[in-house]
């Protein structure tokens, strides 16, 4: 008796999961199929520009930190006058 209720319910739940996956927002990955999807946030020109600015700023901070460490090491290793 339990199988008569459980298995059809399980089938309907599986169909509902597939239908939900077709229309749910896809997140930050690739675009969903045409009628459902939209351009992902990370692929918009504004977000790409912001990500580029953030990358450049991070690289600049890393370079400054490395230069500061190099200067401190040079001062520590150089003969004192």
CSV table of N, CA and C in Angstrom, one decimal:
chain,number,residue,atom,x,y,z
A,1,UNK,N,0.8,-1.2,0.0
A,1,UNK,CA,0.0,0.0,0.0
A,1,UNK,C,0.9,1.3,0.0
A,2,UNK,N,2.0,1.2,0.7
A,2,UNK,CA,2.8,2.4,0.8
A,2,UNK,C,3.4,2.7,-0.5
A,3,UNK,N,3.8,1.7,-1.3
A,3,UNK,CA,4.4,1.9,-2.6
A,3,UNK,C,3.4,2.6,-3.6
A,4,UNK,N,2.2,2.3,-3.4
A,4,UNK,CA,1.2,3.0,-4.3
A,4,UNK,C,1.1,4.5,-4.1
A,5,UNK,N,1.5,5.0,-3.0
A,5,UNK,CA,1.5,6.4,-2.7
A,5,UNK,C,2.9,7.0,-2.9
A,6,UNK,N,3.9,6.2,-2.5
A,6,UNK,CA,5.3,6.7,-2.4
A,6,UNK,C,5.9,6.9,-3.8
A,7,UNK,N,5.8,5.9,-4.7
A,7,UNK,CA,6.4,5.9,-6.0
A,7,UNK,C,5.8,7.0,-6.9
A,8,UNK,N,4.5,7.2,-7.0
A,8,UNK,CA,4.0,8.3,-7.8
A,8,UNK,C,4.4,9.7,-7.2
A,9,UNK,N,4.4,9.7,-5.9
A,9,UNK,CA,4.9,11.0,-5.3
A,9,UNK,C,6.3,11.2,-5.6
A,10,UNK,N,7.2,10.2,-5.6
A,10,UNK,CA,8.6,10.3,-5.9
A,10,UNK,C,8.8,10.8,-7.3
A,11,UNK,N,8.0,10.2,-8.2
A,11,UNK,CA,8.0,10.6,-9.7
A,11,UNK,C,7.6,12.1,-9.9
A,12,UNK,N,6.6,12.5,-9.2
A,12,UNK,CA,6.1,13.9,-9.3
A,12,UNK,C,7.2,14.8,-8.7
A,13,UNK,N,7.8,14.4,-7.6
A,13,UNK,CA,8.9,15.2,-7.0
A,13,UNK,C,10.1,15.4,-8.0
A,14,UNK,N,10.4,14.3,-8.7
A,14,UNK,CA,11.5,14.3,-9.6
A,14,UNK,C,11.1,15.3,-10.8
A,15,UNK,N,9.9,15.2,-11.3
A,15,UNK,CA,9.5,16.1,-12.4
A,15,UNK,C,9.5,17.5,-11.9
A,16,UNK,N,9.1,17.8,-10.7
A,16,UNK,CA,9.1,19.1,-10.2
A,16,UNK,C,10.5,19.7,-10.1
A,17,UNK,N,11.4,18.8,-9.7
A,17,UNK,CA,12.8,19.3,-9.6
A,17,UNK,C,13.4,19.6,-10.9
A,18,UNK,N,13.1,18.8,-12.0
A,18,UNK,CA,13.5,19.1,-13.3
A,18,UNK,C,12.9,20.4,-13.8
A,19,UNK,N,11.6,20.6,-13.6
A,19,UNK,CA,10.9,21.8,-14.0
A,19,UNK,C,11.5,23.0,-13.3
A,20,UNK,N,11.8,22.9,-12.0
A,20,UNK,CA,12.4,24.0,-11.3
A,20,UNK,C,13.8,24.4,-11.8
A,21,UNK,N,14.5,23.4,-12.1
A,21,UNK,CA,15.9,23.6,-12.6
A,21,UNK,C,15.9,24.4,-14.0
A,22,UNK,N,14.8,24.3,-14.7
A,22,UNK,CA,14.7,25.0,-16.0
A,22,UNK,C,14.4,26.4,-15.8
A,23,UNK,N,13.8,26.8,-14.8
A,23,UNK,CA,13.4,28.2,-14.6
A,23,UNK,C,14.1,29.0,-13.5
A,24,UNK,N,14.8,28.3,-12.6
A,24,UNK,CA,15.5,28.9,-11.5
A,24,UNK,C,16.7,29.7,-12.0
A,25,UNK,N,17.0,30.9,-11.5
A,25,UNK,CA,18.2,31.6,-11.9
A,25,UNK,C,19.4,30.8,-11.8
A,26,UNK,N,20.2,30.9,-12.8
A,26,UNK,CA,21.4,30.0,-13.0
A,26,UNK,C,22.6,30.4,-12.1
A,27,UNK,N,22.6,31.5,-11.5
A,27,UNK,CA,23.7,31.9,-10.7
A,27,UNK,C,24.7,32.7,-11.5
A,28,UNK,N,26.0,32.4,-11.3
A,28,UNK,CA,27.0,33.2,-11.9
A,28,UNK,C,27.7,32.5,-13.1
A,29,UNK,N,27.2,31.3,-13.4
A,29,UNK,CA,27.9,30.5,-14.5
A,29,UNK,C,27.4,30.9,-15.9
A,30,UNK,N,27.4,30.0,-16.8
A,30,UNK,CA,27.0,30.2,-18.1
A,30,UNK,C,25.5,30.5,-18.2
A,31,UNK,N,25.1,31.1,-19.3
A,31,UNK,CA,23.7,31.5,-19.6
A,31,UNK,C,22.8,30.3,-19.7
A,32,UNK,N,21.6,30.4,-19.2
A,32,UNK,CA,20.7,29.3,-19.3
A,32,UNK,C,20.1,29.4,-20.7
A,33,UNK,N,19.3,28.3,-21.1
A,33,UNK,CA,18.7,28.4,-22.4
A,33,UNK,C,17.9,29.6,-22.7
A,34,UNK,N,17.7,30.0,-23.9
A,34,UNK,CA,17.1,31.3,-24.3
A,34,UNK,C,15.8,31.7,-23.6
A,35,UNK,N,14.8,30.9,-23.5
A,35,UNK,CA,13.6,31.5,-22.9
A,35,UNK,C,13.7,31.7,-21.4
A,36,UNK,N,14.6,31.1,-20.7
A,36,UNK,CA,14.7,31.2,-19.3
A,36,UNK,C,15.8,32.1,-18.8
A,37,UNK,N,17.0,32.1,-19.4
A,37,UNK,CA,18.2,32.7,-18.9
A,37,UNK,C,18.3,34.2,-19.1
A,38,UNK,N,19.3,34.7,-18.4
A,38,UNK,CA,19.7,36.1,-18.6
A,38,UNK,C,21.2,36.1,-18.5
A,39,UNK,N,21.8,37.2,-18.9
A,39,UNK,CA,23.3,37.3,-18.9
A,39,UNK,C,23.8,37.3,-17.4
A,40,UNK,N,24.7,36.3,-17.1
A,40,UNK,CA,25.2,36.3,-15.7
A,40,UNK,C,25.8,37.6,-15.3
A,41,UNK,N,25.8,37.8,-14.0
A,41,UNK,CA,26.2,39.1,-13.4
A,41,UNK,C,27.7,39.3,-13.7
A,42,UNK,N,28.5,38.2,-13.7
A,42,UNK,CA,29.9,38.4,-13.9
A,42,UNK,C,30.3,38.6,-15.3
A,43,UNK,N,29.4,38.5,-16.2
A,43,UNK,CA,29.7,38.7,-17.7
A,43,UNK,C,29.2,40.0,-18.2
A,44,UNK,N,28.6,40.8,-17.3
A,44,UNK,CA,28.2,42.2,-17.7
A,44,UNK,C,29.4,43.1,-17.8
A,45,UNK,N,29.4,44.0,-18.7
A,45,UNK,CA,30.5,44.9,-18.9
A,45,UNK,C,30.9,45.7,-17.6
A,46,UNK,N,29.9,46.1,-16.9
A,46,UNK,CA,30.2,46.9,-15.7
A,46,UNK,C,30.9,46.0,-14.6
A,47,UNK,N,30.5,44.8,-14.5
A,47,UNK,CA,31.1,43.9,-13.5
A,47,UNK,C,32.5,43.5,-14.0
A,48,UNK,N,32.7,43.3,-15.3
A,48,UNK,CA,34.0,42.9,-15.8
A,48,UNK,C,35.0,44.1,-15.5
A,49,UNK,N,34.5,45.3,-15.7
A,49,UNK,CA,35.4,46.5,-15.5
A,49,UNK,C,35.7,46.6,-14.0
A,50,UNK,N,34.7,46.3,-13.1
A,50,UNK,CA,35.0,46.3,-11.7
A,50,UNK,C,36.0,45.2,-11.3
A,51,UNK,N,35.8,44.1,-11.8
A,51,UNK,CA,36.7,43.0,-11.5
A,51,UNK,C,38.2,43.3,-12.0
A,52,UNK,N,38.3,43.9,-13.2
A,52,UNK,CA,39.6,44.4,-13.6
A,52,UNK,C,40.2,45.4,-12.7
A,53,UNK,N,39.4,46.4,-12.3
A,53,UNK,CA,39.9,47.4,-11.3
A,53,UNK,C,40.4,46.7,-10.0
A,54,UNK,N,39.6,45.8,-9.6
A,54,UNK,CA,40.0,45.1,-8.3
A,54,UNK,C,41.3,44.3,-8.5
A,55,UNK,N,41.4,43.7,-9.6
A,55,UNK,CA,42.6,42.9,-9.8
A,55,UNK,C,43.8,43.8,-9.9
A,56,UNK,N,43.7,44.9,-10.6
A,56,UNK,CA,44.8,45.8,-10.7
A,56,UNK,C,45.2,46.4,-9.4
A,57,UNK,N,44.2,46.8,-8.6
A,57,UNK,CA,44.5,47.3,-7.2
A,57,UNK,C,45.2,46.3,-6.4
A,58,UNK,N,44.7,45.0,-6.5
A,58,UNK,CA,45.3,44.0,-5.7
A,58,UNK,C,46.8,43.8,-6.1
A,59,UNK,N,47.0,43.8,-7.4
A,59,UNK,CA,48.4,43.6,-7.9
A,59,UNK,C,49.3,44.8,-7.4
A,60,UNK,N,48.7,45.9,-7.4
A,60,UNK,CA,49.5,47.1,-7.0
A,60,UNK,C,49.8,47.0,-5.5
A,61,UNK,N,48.9,46.6,-4.7
A,61,UNK,CA,49.1,46.4,-3.2
A,61,UNK,C,50.2,45.3,-3.0
A,62,UNK,N,50.1,44.2,-3.8
A,62,UNK,CA,51.1,43.2,-3.6
A,62,UNK,C,52.5,43.7,-4.0
A,63,UNK,N,52.6,44.5,-5.0
A,63,UNK,CA,53.9,45.0,-5.5
A,63,UNK,C,54.4,46.0,-4.4
A,64,UNK,N,53.6,46.8,-3.8
A,64,UNK,CA,54.0,47.7,-2.8
A,64,UNK,C,54.5,47.0,-1.6
A,65,UNK,N,53.8,45.9,-1.2
A,65,UNK,CA,54.2,45.1,0.0
A,65,UNK,C,55.6,44.4,-0.3
A,66,UNK,N,55.8,43.9,-1.5
A,66,UNK,CA,57.0,43.3,-1.8
A,66,UNK,C,58.2,44.3,-1.8
A,67,UNK,N,57.9,45.5,-2.4
A,67,UNK,CA,58.9,46.5,-2.4
A,67,UNK,C,59.3,46.9,-1.0
A,68,UNK,N,58.3,47.0,-0.1
A,68,UNK,CA,58.6,47.4,1.3
A,68,UNK,C,59.4,46.4,2.0
A,69,UNK,N,59.1,45.1,1.8
A,69,UNK,CA,59.9,44.0,2.4
A,69,UNK,C,61.3,44.0,1.8
A,70,UNK,N,61.4,44.2,0.5
A,70,UNK,CA,62.8,44.3,-0.1
A,70,UNK,C,63.6,45.4,0.4
A,71,UNK,N,63.0,46.6,0.6
A,71,UNK,CA,63.7,47.7,1.2
A,71,UNK,C,64.1,47.4,2.6
A,72,UNK,N,63.3,46.8,3.4
A,72,UNK,CA,63.6,46.5,4.8
A,72,UNK,C,64.8,45.5,4.8
A,73,UNK,N,64.7,44.5,3.9
A,73,UNK,CA,65.8,43.5,3.9
A,73,UNK,C,67.1,44.2,3.4
A,74,UNK,N,67.0,45.1,2.5
A,74,UNK,CA,68.3,45.8,2.0
A,74,UNK,C,68.9,46.6,3.1
A,75,UNK,N,68.0,47.3,3.9
A,75,UNK,CA,68.5,48.1,5.0
A,75,UNK,C,69.1,47.2,6.1
A,76,UNK,N,68.5,46.0,6.3
A,76,UNK,CA,69.1,45.1,7.4
A,76,UNK,C,70.4,44.5,6.9
A,77,UNK,N,70.6,44.2,5.6
A,77,UNK,CA,71.8,43.6,5.2
A,77,UNK,C,72.9,44.5,4.7
A,78,UNK,N,72.6,45.8,4.5
A,78,UNK,CA,73.6,46.7,4.1
A,78,UNK,C,74.5,47.1,5.2
A,79,UNK,N,75.8,47.3,4.9
A,79,UNK,CA,76.7,47.7,6.0
A,79,UNK,C,76.3,49.1,6.6
A,80,UNK,N,76.4,49.2,7.9
A,80,UNK,CA,76.0,50.5,8.5
A,80,UNK,C,77.1,51.5,8.4
A,81,UNK,N,76.7,52.7,8.2
A,81,UNK,CA,77.7,53.8,8.0
A,81,UNK,C,77.7,54.7,9.1
